[in-house]
């Protein structure tokens, strides 16, 4: 395995490299000079070349069969630059059970399988190399005051255990940077624990270390180290003056027994190598307990001091809206070869900066987003997060919605990057299935958080969180399911009346894409979700606002409401952002007798080069900003993109409203239309069809046929047209085609897709 140097040397080298990097950052921009590939990059794909830092939250297979760490954090413990992907010695902790799950050595880190790495479906990452220890899934500490290590977590429908252990037993609190190393923080019973993993090569063997500080506790604690039959030597060193720490065997595992006391206890465990190598590490003064304890209190170290540069590229001066692009300093143009497939973003209060997350675990601070044009400066703020697809900034603090937790990123020393990754909430029930993304992160007026959790693709749900809209209290103490029965809800829009909007994707039990107005307690149709419903009747679910056929908008993403009056559409208008088409649609909301229905129309700009998923209105300029990525099954395939949709002024000639009437449909336009073409029934076409909801994937159009438009009556202000439609009845799907002229005499063509659940008994004025 080649020489692996001690951690002390590593810290010194990192400090030197950081100083050199600060000098280099002032001299050369990453924009002007592409970053040269490292000597061992070869033809590595982008996910392999990326520097993830020395810690990465992910799902890891660590042993045979079902030995899978669903919510793990892997930490590199050997010295050297380049992060995990260039390391040679690693540990992984199970953050659900607070256990050290595995330790291993060898080049490669993991096999790089999984949808966010090599794009593979129905796969997940496995550790690669020579395993030093592998513990089975289960608590890392016995229930406080007992010898009970039995796994008592929630039992999924496949018989496995999922989610975190109960909080009275233990709770993950987060991780910190200390002198360039990763420190874990968690609770066991009433004791606060700090743990610093480490290691060193001794006589051809790699000796791993766990240095711990365990706070005051009133009962004895028992910590599992490894299976007794593993052949590992174990050496324990206790800080002088600390209370007792002893060794023992429980259920064929080597364990440590920590006596109760009102003062912290500090100690170190060496393991993962033969007894002689562990003893040699002690004899040679390597991984000294005093040094490692001191390292636990070291100041954070700046890792990402180099910045990258890109540009604001203004859109063309045509149309009422134009798209300005924020070009990305992608893999070869940023110092850390980060793969910039953007998952979410939000603005800081100054409006000049945005925090942008990437699918592979980064958060970058982008400065200059308020400029009409010019240079953008990108500074890496955090890394190693688990597929962060939601970002929310509150009081200029960055909250990130990840697959495993809501994480608060704190810069405690003001050096421009996060050094405390505080876990606000990790109630998330995670399995290894590739499809169960945690989508979006929003807050309500009280500060509570919301995100959507996808179900398993083509497989029955295992845990209650599969296919749900979830609420996390402002303080992170509670999680509740707001509604269920979703397949793949890509984000959430929080309304002011206690309802929500989410999209969903075509699939099994979801015959086409849908826009859902969600009410608490509602069920939204996915029979493969986690519930006890026996009936698959359509009447047994909440109906969508509208069904969306794939040719119109495949893979709808998050919905966002217009804020203010500076974007051409009214304040509060609802927009749908499309991953599949790379477009933005206006949602035409309608309500009849308390039943919500409506349609969608594409706005006249785009498409973007990337599938977009998230949107926010800028607090300063009032314009729409969007970001997104390409993973699979989309029409827009650039890996990532960040955009501003700028209103240039002028009449909004598109339809901005559609309402069902007793004898037809009423269309409302954003500006006056040409009377002659608007009053001609031949200017409109109406088509209707049904869908079959079943266990099959999607649905064909059933009984698709046209309906005759017999008259078109234009209002005095020339903004509203009432179409009399022969034979119109409630229908799952309706298409309205419009070919009129604008008030200025220009062609105005639009297509509306929607759903009519109910037709009013009397005409609505």
XYZ file of C-alpha atoms in Angstrom:
765
model
C 0.000 0.000 0.000
C 2.905 2.458 -0.045
C 3.965 4.615 2.855
C 1.180 6.420 4.669
C 2.457 9.297 6.731
C 1.267 10.393 10.133
C -1.525 12.878 10.722
C 0.828 15.441 12.208
C 2.715 15.620 8.947
C -0.571 15.836 7.054
C -1.761 18.844 9.039
C 1.533 20.638 8.449
C 1.396 19.924 4.739
C -2.205 21.086 4.494
C -1.323 24.352 6.192
C 1.517 24.912 3.733
C -0.697 24.029 0.766
C -3.401 26.391 2.003
C -0.912 29.292 2.199
C 0.366 28.514 -1.283
C -3.197 28.319 -2.542
C -4.021 31.744 -1.095
C -1.074 33.196 -2.986
C -2.034 31.370 -6.174
C -5.653 32.487 -5.952
C -4.533 36.119 -6.123
C -2.330 35.462 -9.117
C -4.392 33.246 -11.402
C -8.106 32.715 -11.818
C -9.513 29.271 -12.449
C -11.382 30.757 -15.396
C -8.273 31.870 -17.214
C -6.193 28.779 -16.569
C -7.934 25.377 -16.627
C -6.873 23.131 -13.785
C -4.373 20.516 -14.912
C -5.292 16.888 -14.297
C -3.526 15.147 -11.460
C -0.928 12.615 -12.640
C -3.147 9.661 -11.736
C -6.364 11.058 -13.237
C -5.952 9.269 -16.545
C -9.350 8.891 -18.133
C -11.246 9.013 -14.857
C -14.881 10.096 -15.167
C -15.924 13.355 -13.445
C -17.248 11.673 -10.303
C -13.896 9.910 -9.840
C -11.735 12.970 -10.443
C -13.612 15.170 -7.967
C -12.043 16.115 -4.639
C -14.805 15.338 -2.113
C -12.759 16.410 0.884
C -11.936 13.913 3.610
C -15.534 13.081 4.625
C -18.524 11.995 2.535
C -22.050 11.225 3.717
C -23.466 8.431 1.527
C -24.858 4.880 1.518
C -22.131 2.212 1.675
C -22.134 -1.555 1.404
C -19.536 -2.689 3.952
C -20.040 -6.458 4.034
C -21.963 -9.361 2.593
C -25.718 -9.571 2.021
C -27.572 -6.822 3.895
C -24.620 -5.206 5.661
C -25.395 -1.788 4.232
C -24.800 1.501 6.029
C -27.779 3.506 4.836
C -26.752 6.836 6.369
C -22.996 6.676 6.622
C -20.156 9.139 6.730
C -16.856 7.859 5.382
C -13.691 9.555 6.610
C -10.242 9.376 5.090
C -7.649 8.799 7.838
C -4.353 8.688 5.921
C -2.439 11.809 4.949
C -2.330 13.457 1.566
C -4.112 15.852 -0.772
C -7.032 15.113 -3.070
C -9.621 13.927 -0.559
C -11.268 10.534 -0.306
C -10.927 9.610 -3.953
C -7.123 9.619 -3.595
C -6.901 8.138 -0.137
C -5.680 4.733 1.029
C -7.219 4.294 4.476
C -10.807 4.911 5.524
C -13.453 4.377 8.178
C -17.221 4.652 7.838
C -19.646 5.412 10.648
C -23.321 4.507 10.694
C -25.055 7.712 11.748
C -28.350 5.924 12.395
C -26.800 3.566 14.958
C -23.711 5.569 16.061
C -21.492 2.605 15.209
C -18.142 2.337 13.502
C -19.305 0.149 10.638
C -16.034 -0.599 8.851
C -12.361 0.274 8.426
C -10.423 -0.568 5.270
C -7.324 0.191 3.222
C -6.463 0.245 -0.453
C -6.588 2.609 -3.396
C -9.940 3.456 -4.913
C -12.048 4.169 -1.798
C -15.295 2.685 -3.202
C -16.473 1.023 -6.406
C -18.237 4.247 -7.499
C -21.538 2.548 -8.282
C -24.781 4.499 -7.984
C -27.028 6.914 -9.797
C -25.092 10.039 -8.720
C -21.744 8.465 -9.680
C -21.769 6.238 -12.771
C -25.489 6.752 -13.427
C -26.404 3.135 -12.735
C -29.841 2.322 -11.350
C -30.627 -0.250 -8.676
C -27.064 -0.033 -7.389
C -25.190 1.540 -4.501
C -21.579 2.092 -3.518
C -19.487 -0.640 -1.886
C -16.191 -0.161 -0.088
C -13.159 -1.191 -2.137
C -9.905 -2.657 -0.864
C -8.912 -4.782 2.123
C -11.328 -4.718 5.035
C -9.696 -4.393 8.450
C -12.959 -4.672 10.376
C -16.636 -4.803 9.448
C -19.296 -4.664 12.114
C -22.820 -5.892 11.438
C -25.638 -3.368 11.363
C -26.666 -2.447 14.889
C -26.055 0.035 17.709
C -22.473 1.045 18.373
C -23.287 1.553 22.048
C -25.465 -0.597 24.260
C -28.588 1.010 25.607
C -27.206 3.233 28.402
C -26.951 1.403 31.700
C -27.368 -2.056 30.092
C -25.508 -4.613 27.987
C -28.294 -4.591 25.387
C -26.926 -4.053 21.853
C -30.068 -5.365 20.147
C -31.295 -3.286 17.219
C -34.692 -1.930 18.223
C -35.251 0.528 15.398
C -38.239 0.586 13.049
C -38.746 -2.668 11.108
C -39.274 -2.153 7.377
C -41.541 -4.305 5.290
C -38.565 -6.436 4.272
C -37.694 -7.220 7.895
C -34.678 -4.915 8.072
C -34.204 -2.041 10.504
C -34.198 1.565 9.329
C -33.897 5.096 10.675
C -32.029 6.418 13.705
C -32.033 4.801 17.138
C -34.363 6.441 19.639
C -33.052 9.738 20.953
C -32.922 8.634 24.570
C -30.360 6.067 23.377
C -28.289 8.188 21.026
C -28.352 11.025 18.513
C -25.999 12.249 15.800
C -25.198 15.950 16.233
C -22.875 16.725 13.340
C -19.258 16.957 12.277
C -16.593 19.629 12.537
C -13.325 20.501 10.918
C -10.520 20.545 13.477
C -7.124 21.379 12.071
C -8.069 19.889 8.720
C -9.503 16.676 10.191
C -13.034 15.403 10.743
C -14.451 15.360 14.266
C -17.799 13.662 14.903
C -20.239 14.798 17.594
C -23.084 12.732 18.973
C -24.979 11.889 22.145
C -25.160 8.558 23.945
C -27.802 8.739 26.629
C -27.131 11.996 28.456
C -23.442 12.068 27.524
C -22.108 14.300 24.769
C -19.451 12.485 22.719
C -16.697 13.847 20.528
C -14.751 11.395 18.372
C -11.694 11.866 16.172
C -10.822 9.006 13.798
C -7.203 8.583 12.783
C -4.546 6.126 11.769
C -0.932 5.471 10.900
C 1.105 2.847 9.070
C 3.350 0.754 11.347
C 5.631 -2.061 10.152
C 3.603 -2.610 6.968
C 0.243 -2.589 8.754
C -2.260 0.231 9.073
C -3.341 0.886 12.644
C -6.665 2.712 12.995
C -7.538 4.868 15.978
C -10.639 6.240 17.628
C -9.950 9.057 20.083
C -12.993 9.879 22.193
C -14.149 12.338 24.772
C -17.327 11.186 26.536
C -19.058 13.658 28.789
C -20.599 13.155 32.187
C -23.092 10.323 32.495
C -24.908 8.690 35.385
C -24.814 5.151 33.987
C -22.101 2.948 32.522
C -21.703 2.974 28.728
C -20.553 0.049 26.621
C -19.050 0.670 23.174
C -18.674 -2.039 20.538
C -15.301 -2.178 18.790
C -15.266 -5.208 16.478
C -16.072 -8.934 16.316
C -13.918 -10.957 18.723
C -12.901 -13.374 15.979
C -11.626 -10.633 13.650
C -7.968 -11.234 14.543
C -7.460 -7.570 15.436
C -5.228 -6.426 18.174
C -6.786 -3.815 20.443
C -4.924 -1.278 22.520
C -6.662 1.199 24.827
C -5.041 4.328 26.203
C -6.828 6.445 28.799
C -6.138 10.062 29.654
C -4.521 10.279 33.059
C -7.039 11.264 35.694
C -10.074 10.174 33.677
C -12.535 7.718 35.108
C -12.227 4.026 34.347
C -12.320 2.519 30.869
C -12.102 -1.246 30.630
C -12.333 -3.925 27.972
C -14.692 -6.864 27.791
C -16.576 -9.224 25.525
C -20.342 -9.099 24.977
C -22.084 -11.308 22.401
C -18.719 -12.236 20.846
C -17.724 -8.599 20.324
C -14.841 -6.750 21.897
C -16.325 -3.841 23.831
C -15.167 -0.978 26.001
C -16.869 -0.297 29.320
C -16.906 3.357 30.386
C -17.682 3.936 34.026
C -20.252 6.567 35.065
C -19.020 9.890 36.405
C -19.614 13.623 36.505
C -16.466 14.513 34.534
C -15.538 13.766 30.907
C -13.467 10.692 30.143
C -10.862 10.789 27.363
C -9.335 7.735 25.804
C -8.130 6.156 22.583
C -8.637 2.772 20.952
C -6.113 1.363 18.455
C -7.416 -1.465 16.275
C -7.582 -2.920 12.782
C -4.106 -4.484 12.747
C -2.324 -7.339 14.536
C -1.614 -6.832 18.228
C 2.112 -6.360 17.569
C 1.446 -3.466 15.185
C -0.931 -1.796 17.643
C 1.673 -2.161 20.401
C 4.395 -0.837 18.100
C 2.310 2.278 17.494
C 2.194 2.791 21.258
C 5.895 2.045 21.745
C 6.927 4.393 18.948
C 4.745 7.220 20.272
C 2.626 7.320 17.134
C -0.937 8.606 17.353
C -0.086 9.840 20.826
C -3.145 10.245 22.991
C -2.144 13.719 24.109
C -1.548 14.843 20.548
C -4.863 13.406 19.346
C -6.778 14.989 22.229
C -5.170 18.320 21.444
C -6.102 17.865 17.797
C -9.759 17.599 18.816
C -9.626 21.263 19.869
C -7.612 22.578 16.935
C -8.907 25.579 15.022
C -10.709 24.869 11.748
C -8.506 24.815 8.696
C -9.421 26.469 5.407
C -9.556 23.838 2.651
C -11.157 25.622 -0.286
C -9.316 28.933 -0.475
C -8.973 28.974 -4.255
C -11.868 30.549 -6.107
C -13.191 29.863 -9.566
C -14.459 32.442 -12.020
C -17.222 32.475 -14.619
C -19.436 35.041 -16.326
C -22.946 36.402 -16.452
C -23.935 36.065 -20.096
C -26.933 38.297 -20.881
C -29.720 36.854 -22.971
C -30.786 38.251 -26.350
C -32.699 41.526 -26.476
C -35.887 40.016 -27.831
C -39.147 38.842 -26.348
C -40.715 40.045 -23.125
C -38.551 37.603 -21.153
C -34.935 36.675 -21.817
C -32.608 34.128 -20.224
C -29.319 35.309 -18.742
C -26.921 32.427 -18.122
C -24.497 32.145 -15.227
C -21.838 29.991 -16.823
C -20.402 27.277 -14.615
C -16.729 26.755 -13.784
C -17.230 23.050 -14.310
C -14.907 20.098 -13.793
C -11.801 21.423 -15.584
C -12.356 25.051 -14.545
C -12.585 24.828 -10.773
C -9.726 23.911 -8.448
C -11.420 20.860 -6.949
C -12.782 19.337 -10.160
C -16.246 19.542 -8.680
C -18.985 18.142 -10.905
C -21.393 21.065 -10.992
C -24.759 19.409 -11.481
C -26.805 21.909 -9.507
C -29.462 20.637 -7.126
C -30.771 23.763 -5.378
C -29.955 27.327 -4.352
C -31.055 30.302 -2.280
C -30.031 33.941 -1.849
C -28.284 35.696 1.024
C -29.863 38.878 2.344
C -27.487 41.146 0.388
C -28.817 39.753 -2.901
C -25.284 39.695 -4.298
C -24.580 36.104 -3.237
C -26.282 32.753 -3.615
C -25.551 29.376 -2.024
C -25.709 26.654 -4.676
C -25.612 22.907 -3.995
C -24.490 20.109 -6.295
C -25.805 16.561 -6.578
C -22.407 15.122 -5.569
C -22.280 16.948 -2.272
C -20.908 20.488 -2.596
C -22.239 23.885 -1.613
C -20.670 26.874 -3.366
C -21.114 30.586 -2.598
C -21.518 32.498 -5.859
C -20.879 36.234 -5.684
C -22.156 38.663 -8.315
C -25.506 37.071 -9.155
C -27.246 40.465 -9.022
C -25.157 41.898 -11.878
C -26.672 42.462 -15.321
C -23.400 41.108 -16.699
C -19.843 40.628 -15.530
C -17.706 38.201 -13.553
C -18.956 35.696 -11.011
C -16.731 34.454 -8.186
C -17.303 30.907 -6.924
C -16.009 29.857 -3.485
C -16.512 26.302 -2.275
C -18.282 26.566 1.074
C -18.899 22.924 2.000
C -18.513 19.441 0.603
C -19.162 15.800 1.454
C -22.963 16.109 1.760
C -25.357 13.314 0.738
C -27.076 14.387 -2.497
C -28.140 17.862 -1.323
C -31.187 18.737 -3.458
C -32.595 21.480 -1.245
C -31.138 24.767 0.048
C -32.746 27.374 2.304
C -31.022 30.430 3.768
C -32.463 31.864 6.986
C -30.845 34.869 8.665
C -27.877 34.316 6.334
C -27.343 30.778 7.654
C -27.322 28.004 5.048
C -29.629 25.021 5.635
C -29.208 22.092 3.261
C -31.771 19.373 2.612
C -29.851 16.142 2.036
C -30.876 12.553 1.557
C -29.856 11.756 5.156
C -30.463 14.962 7.117
C -31.194 18.663 7.217
C -27.732 20.079 7.790
C -26.888 23.573 9.039
C -23.620 24.874 7.584
C -21.844 27.171 10.011
C -18.655 29.151 9.474
C -17.496 29.515 13.069
C -14.234 31.358 12.392
C -15.287 33.603 9.531
C -12.835 32.268 6.962
C -15.446 31.873 4.233
C -16.189 28.176 4.459
C -18.273 25.906 6.653
C -16.402 24.114 9.408
C -19.397 22.945 11.484
C -21.868 20.667 9.700
C -24.564 20.705 12.362
C -27.301 18.113 12.080
C -30.635 19.840 12.637
C -32.638 16.668 12.000
C -31.816 13.191 10.690
C -35.104 11.380 11.230
C -34.897 10.538 7.519
C -35.654 6.877 6.807
C -33.155 5.925 4.114
C -32.731 2.683 2.199
C -30.144 1.933 -0.453
C -32.634 2.273 -3.320
C -31.344 4.716 -5.925
C -34.640 6.531 -6.484
C -35.604 7.800 -3.027
C -34.316 11.351 -3.298
C -35.050 14.030 -0.720
C -36.297 16.872 -2.918
C -36.304 20.591 -2.160
C -36.306 22.498 1.112
C -38.820 25.216 1.959
C -40.139 26.894 5.098
C -43.497 28.241 6.195
C -44.199 31.512 7.999
C -43.446 29.877 11.362
C -40.045 28.629 10.177
C -40.883 24.924 9.901
C -39.178 22.986 7.081
C -40.737 20.918 4.297
C -39.281 18.520 1.750
C -40.540 15.682 -0.461
C -39.241 12.124 -0.193
C -39.439 9.927 -3.288
C -40.683 6.365 -3.243
C -38.774 3.370 -4.591
C -38.933 3.079 -8.374
C -41.103 0.102 -9.404
C -40.852 -1.412 -5.934
C -43.130 -1.455 -2.921
C -42.275 1.017 -0.157
C -40.348 -0.317 2.828
C -40.617 2.578 5.283
C -43.285 5.189 6.074
C -41.246 8.036 4.573
C -41.297 6.544 1.074
C -43.383 8.746 -1.225
C -44.244 11.508 1.236
C -44.304 15.216 1.945
C -42.515 15.742 5.264
C -42.535 18.542 7.827
C -39.638 19.124 10.226
C -40.173 21.509 13.115
C -38.140 24.704 13.203
C -35.985 23.369 16.043
C -35.444 20.023 14.306
C -36.992 18.046 17.150
C -39.921 16.484 15.298
C -40.749 15.077 11.869
C -44.265 14.398 10.649
C -45.741 13.049 7.441
C -47.986 15.690 5.884
C -49.307 13.521 3.045
C -48.338 10.310 1.219
C -48.902 8.305 -1.930
C -46.367 10.129 -4.092
C -43.992 8.480 -6.518
C -41.295 11.111 -7.130
C -42.338 14.567 -5.965
C -39.531 16.882 -7.081
C -39.745 19.671 -4.518
C -42.530 21.506 -2.716
C -44.306 24.872 -2.846
C -45.683 26.083 0.494
C -48.928 28.030 0.212
C -50.104 30.511 2.794
C -53.372 28.685 3.520
C -51.867 25.474 4.916
C -51.866 23.661 1.585
C -48.933 22.794 -0.662
C -48.162 22.107 -4.291
C -45.966 19.247 -5.443
C -45.475 17.594 -8.799
C -45.270 13.864 -9.412
C -43.859 11.723 -12.186
C -45.438 9.151 -14.488
C -44.907 5.542 -13.431
C -46.631 2.639 -11.750
C -50.042 3.754 -10.425
C -49.286 7.201 -11.859
C -50.596 7.135 -15.435
C -49.104 10.524 -16.325
C -47.302 13.374 -14.615
C -49.421 15.385 -12.246
C -49.625 18.696 -10.411
C -50.982 18.142 -6.917
C -52.552 20.609 -4.565
C -51.737 18.840 -1.321
C -53.791 18.953 1.856
C -52.560 17.423 5.122
C -53.520 13.774 5.458
C -54.148 13.312 1.741
C -53.298 10.203 -0.276
C -52.045 10.862 -3.807
C -52.386 7.588 -5.621
C -49.192 5.529 -5.479
C -50.302 2.085 -4.347
C -46.618 1.145 -3.998
C -46.296 3.750 -1.256
C -46.271 2.922 2.432
C -49.906 2.618 3.509
C -52.607 0.043 4.212
C -55.019 0.967 1.437
C -56.580 -2.045 -0.224
C -58.605 -0.146 -2.798
C -56.923 1.171 -5.916
C -60.066 2.966 -7.046
C -59.371 6.456 -8.360
C -61.994 7.856 -5.998
C -59.895 6.688 -3.039
C -57.183 9.271 -3.704
C -56.923 13.032 -3.899
C -57.247 14.056 -7.521
C -54.520 16.214 -9.061
C -55.009 19.798 -10.070
C -54.181 18.487 -13.531
C -52.688 15.529 -15.361
C -49.791 16.310 -17.711
C -48.975 14.187 -20.723
C -45.295 13.513 -21.457
C -45.158 15.209 -24.839
C -46.281 18.425 -23.155
C -44.067 18.305 -20.046
C -42.123 15.215 -19.078
C -40.713 15.207 -15.524
C -42.141 18.352 -13.902
C -40.096 19.658 -10.977
C -40.666 22.275 -8.280
C -43.435 24.868 -8.254
C -42.789 28.456 -7.224
C -45.000 31.504 -6.831
C -44.230 34.853 -8.456
C -43.135 37.397 -5.853
C -43.988 41.020 -6.523
C -45.057 42.859 -9.662
C -41.739 43.145 -11.515
C -41.815 39.958 -13.580
C -44.740 40.619 -15.888
C -47.150 38.219 -14.183
C -49.274 39.004 -11.118
C -47.886 38.521 -7.619
C -48.696 34.991 -6.479
C -48.997 33.450 -9.941
C -47.935 29.798 -9.818
C -45.076 28.541 -11.995
C -43.961 24.966 -12.652
C -40.300 24.376 -13.450
C -39.561 21.429 -15.708
C -36.628 19.075 -15.305
C -37.719 17.044 -18.329
C -38.252 19.872 -20.803
C -36.052 22.645 -19.400
C -38.965 25.099 -19.527
C -41.133 27.160 -17.187
C -44.916 26.773 -17.277
C -47.664 28.965 -15.870
C -50.193 26.961 -13.849
C -53.761 28.080 -14.528
C -55.592 27.442 -11.272
C -59.363 26.989 -11.237
C -61.774 26.075 -8.447
C -65.386 24.918 -8.697
C -67.387 24.205 -5.543
C -64.187 23.705 -3.555
C -62.687 21.321 -6.137
C -59.310 22.416 -7.493
C -58.511 21.895 -11.170
C -56.789 23.753 -13.957
C -54.113 23.569 -16.596
C -50.659 24.661 -17.706
C -49.202 26.724 -20.527
C -45.542 27.102 -21.471
C -44.136 30.598 -21.103
C -42.526 32.010 -24.268
C -38.826 31.652 -23.482
C -36.286 28.865 -23.445
C -35.776 26.011 -23.370
C -32.789 26.026 -21.035
C -29.825 23.867 -21.978
C -30.279 21.997 -18.689
C -33.265 20.406 -17.049
C -34.228 22.916 -14.357
C -35.575 21.864 -10.952
C -35.467 24.806 -8.543
C -36.590 28.404 -8.816
C -36.538 31.467 -6.576
C -37.331 35.133 -7.083
C -34.479 37.459 -6.274
C -35.162 39.739 -3.286
C -33.569 42.713 -5.042
C -34.344 42.655 -8.751
C -37.555 40.589 -8.498
C -36.530 38.295 -11.358
C -36.808 34.499 -11.562
C -33.609 32.494 -11.050
C -33.469 28.767 -11.784
C -30.950 25.951 -11.553
C -30.872 22.288 -12.447
C -29.031 19.255 -13.716
C -29.248 16.290 -16.017
C -29.292 12.826 -14.497
C -31.358 10.713 -16.875
C -34.591 10.735 -18.895
C -34.694 14.393 -19.818
C -34.776 16.350 -23.051
C -32.173 18.898 -21.889
C -28.861 17.170 -21.290
C -26.227 19.723 -20.260
C -24.925 18.398 -16.888
C -25.769 21.535 -14.916
C -27.022 25.074 -15.317
C -27.794 28.300 -13.446
C -29.986 30.962 -15.048
C -31.886 34.216 -14.577
C -35.156 34.765 -16.446
C -35.411 38.535 -16.846
C -38.592 40.405 -17.706
C -37.768 43.005 -20.336
C -41.161 44.680 -20.370
C -44.103 44.624 -22.722
C -47.513 42.971 -22.849
C -47.849 39.385 -21.609
C -49.694 37.918 -24.557
C -49.991 34.370 -23.255
C -53.126 32.917 -21.631
C -52.950 33.576 -17.883
C -56.224 31.962 -16.805
C -58.591 29.121 -17.734
C -61.939 28.434 -16.060
C -64.593 25.842 -16.727
C -68.054 27.183 -17.615
C -71.409 25.344 -17.938
C -71.180 25.399 -21.733
C -67.441 25.564 -22.316
C -64.212 27.241 -21.280
C -63.233 30.789 -20.420
C -59.726 31.904 -21.368
C -58.097 34.994 -19.899
C -55.102 36.635 -21.614
C -52.445 38.834 -20.053
C -52.984 41.539 -22.671
C -55.683 42.507 -25.198
C -55.950 40.241 -28.252
C -56.990 40.930 -31.824
C -60.838 40.959 -32.012
C -61.180 39.388 -35.435
C -59.084 36.284 -34.801
C -60.161 35.955 -31.156
C -63.872 35.820 -32.125
C -63.307 33.135 -34.752
C -64.121 29.621 -33.411
C -61.683 28.244 -35.979
C -58.866 29.862 -33.975
C -59.294 27.217 -31.272
C -59.105 23.455 -31.006
C -60.157 21.246 -28.109
C -59.174 17.622 -27.567
C -60.055 15.395 -24.597
C -58.994 11.939 -23.427
C -58.805 9.721 -20.372
C -56.071 7.716 -18.633
C -56.027 4.317 -16.969
C -54.449 4.252 -13.532
C -53.012 0.794 -12.888
C -49.978 -1.082 -11.648
C -48.541 -0.739 -15.153
C -46.080 2.027 -15.951
C -47.993 5.027 -17.328
C -51.018 4.934 -19.595
C -51.985 5.400 -23.207
C -54.479 8.092 -24.124
C -57.907 6.488 -23.922
C -60.834 7.572 -26.098
C -59.017 10.617 -27.407
C -61.310 12.769 -29.530
C -61.948 16.409 -30.499
C -64.773 18.609 -29.293
C -66.247 21.285 -31.518
C -65.851 24.951 -30.581
C -69.123 26.482 -31.720
C -68.617 30.104 -30.665
C -66.028 32.488 -29.216
C -67.201 35.607 -27.377
C -64.649 38.339 -26.611
C -65.009 40.653 -23.602
C -65.044 44.428 -23.958
C -61.482 44.716 -22.644
C -60.402 42.104 -25.234
C -58.653 39.996 -22.582
C -61.244 37.265 -21.995
C -62.662 34.805 -24.503
C -65.569 32.485 -23.706
C -65.533 29.380 -25.837
C -68.714 27.387 -26.238
C -67.565 23.763 -26.500
C -70.031 21.170 -27.645
C -70.288 18.114 -25.381
C -67.787 19.278 -22.772
C -67.907 17.146 -19.631
C -65.520 16.547 -16.741
C -62.385 14.976 -18.196
C -59.027 13.741 -16.934
C -57.224 15.471 -19.779
C -58.011 18.370 -22.044
C -55.894 20.157 -24.617
C -56.805 23.638 -25.810
C -54.958 24.955 -28.850
C -55.002 28.700 -29.491
C -54.008 30.439 -32.740
C -55.001 34.103 -32.615
C -53.244 37.416 -33.104
C -52.082 39.671 -30.313
C -53.368 43.184 -29.900
C -50.375 44.333 -31.930
C -51.294 41.978 -34.761
C -48.534 39.444 -34.118
C -49.261 35.684 -34.224
C -50.100 34.324 -30.778
C -50.057 30.544 -30.496
C -50.371 28.611 -27.246
C -51.247 25.134 -26.028
C -52.921 24.478 -22.682
C -53.038 21.041 -21.083
C -55.251 20.515 -18.093
C -57.974 18.667 -16.237
C -61.626 19.447 -15.554
C -63.021 17.629 -12.539
C -66.191 19.677 -12.191
C -68.250 21.985 -14.377
C -70.168 24.772 -12.613
C -73.937 24.680 -12.712
C -74.166 28.365 -13.573
C -72.001 30.781 -15.515
C -69.296 32.462 -13.459
C -68.666 36.171 -14.001
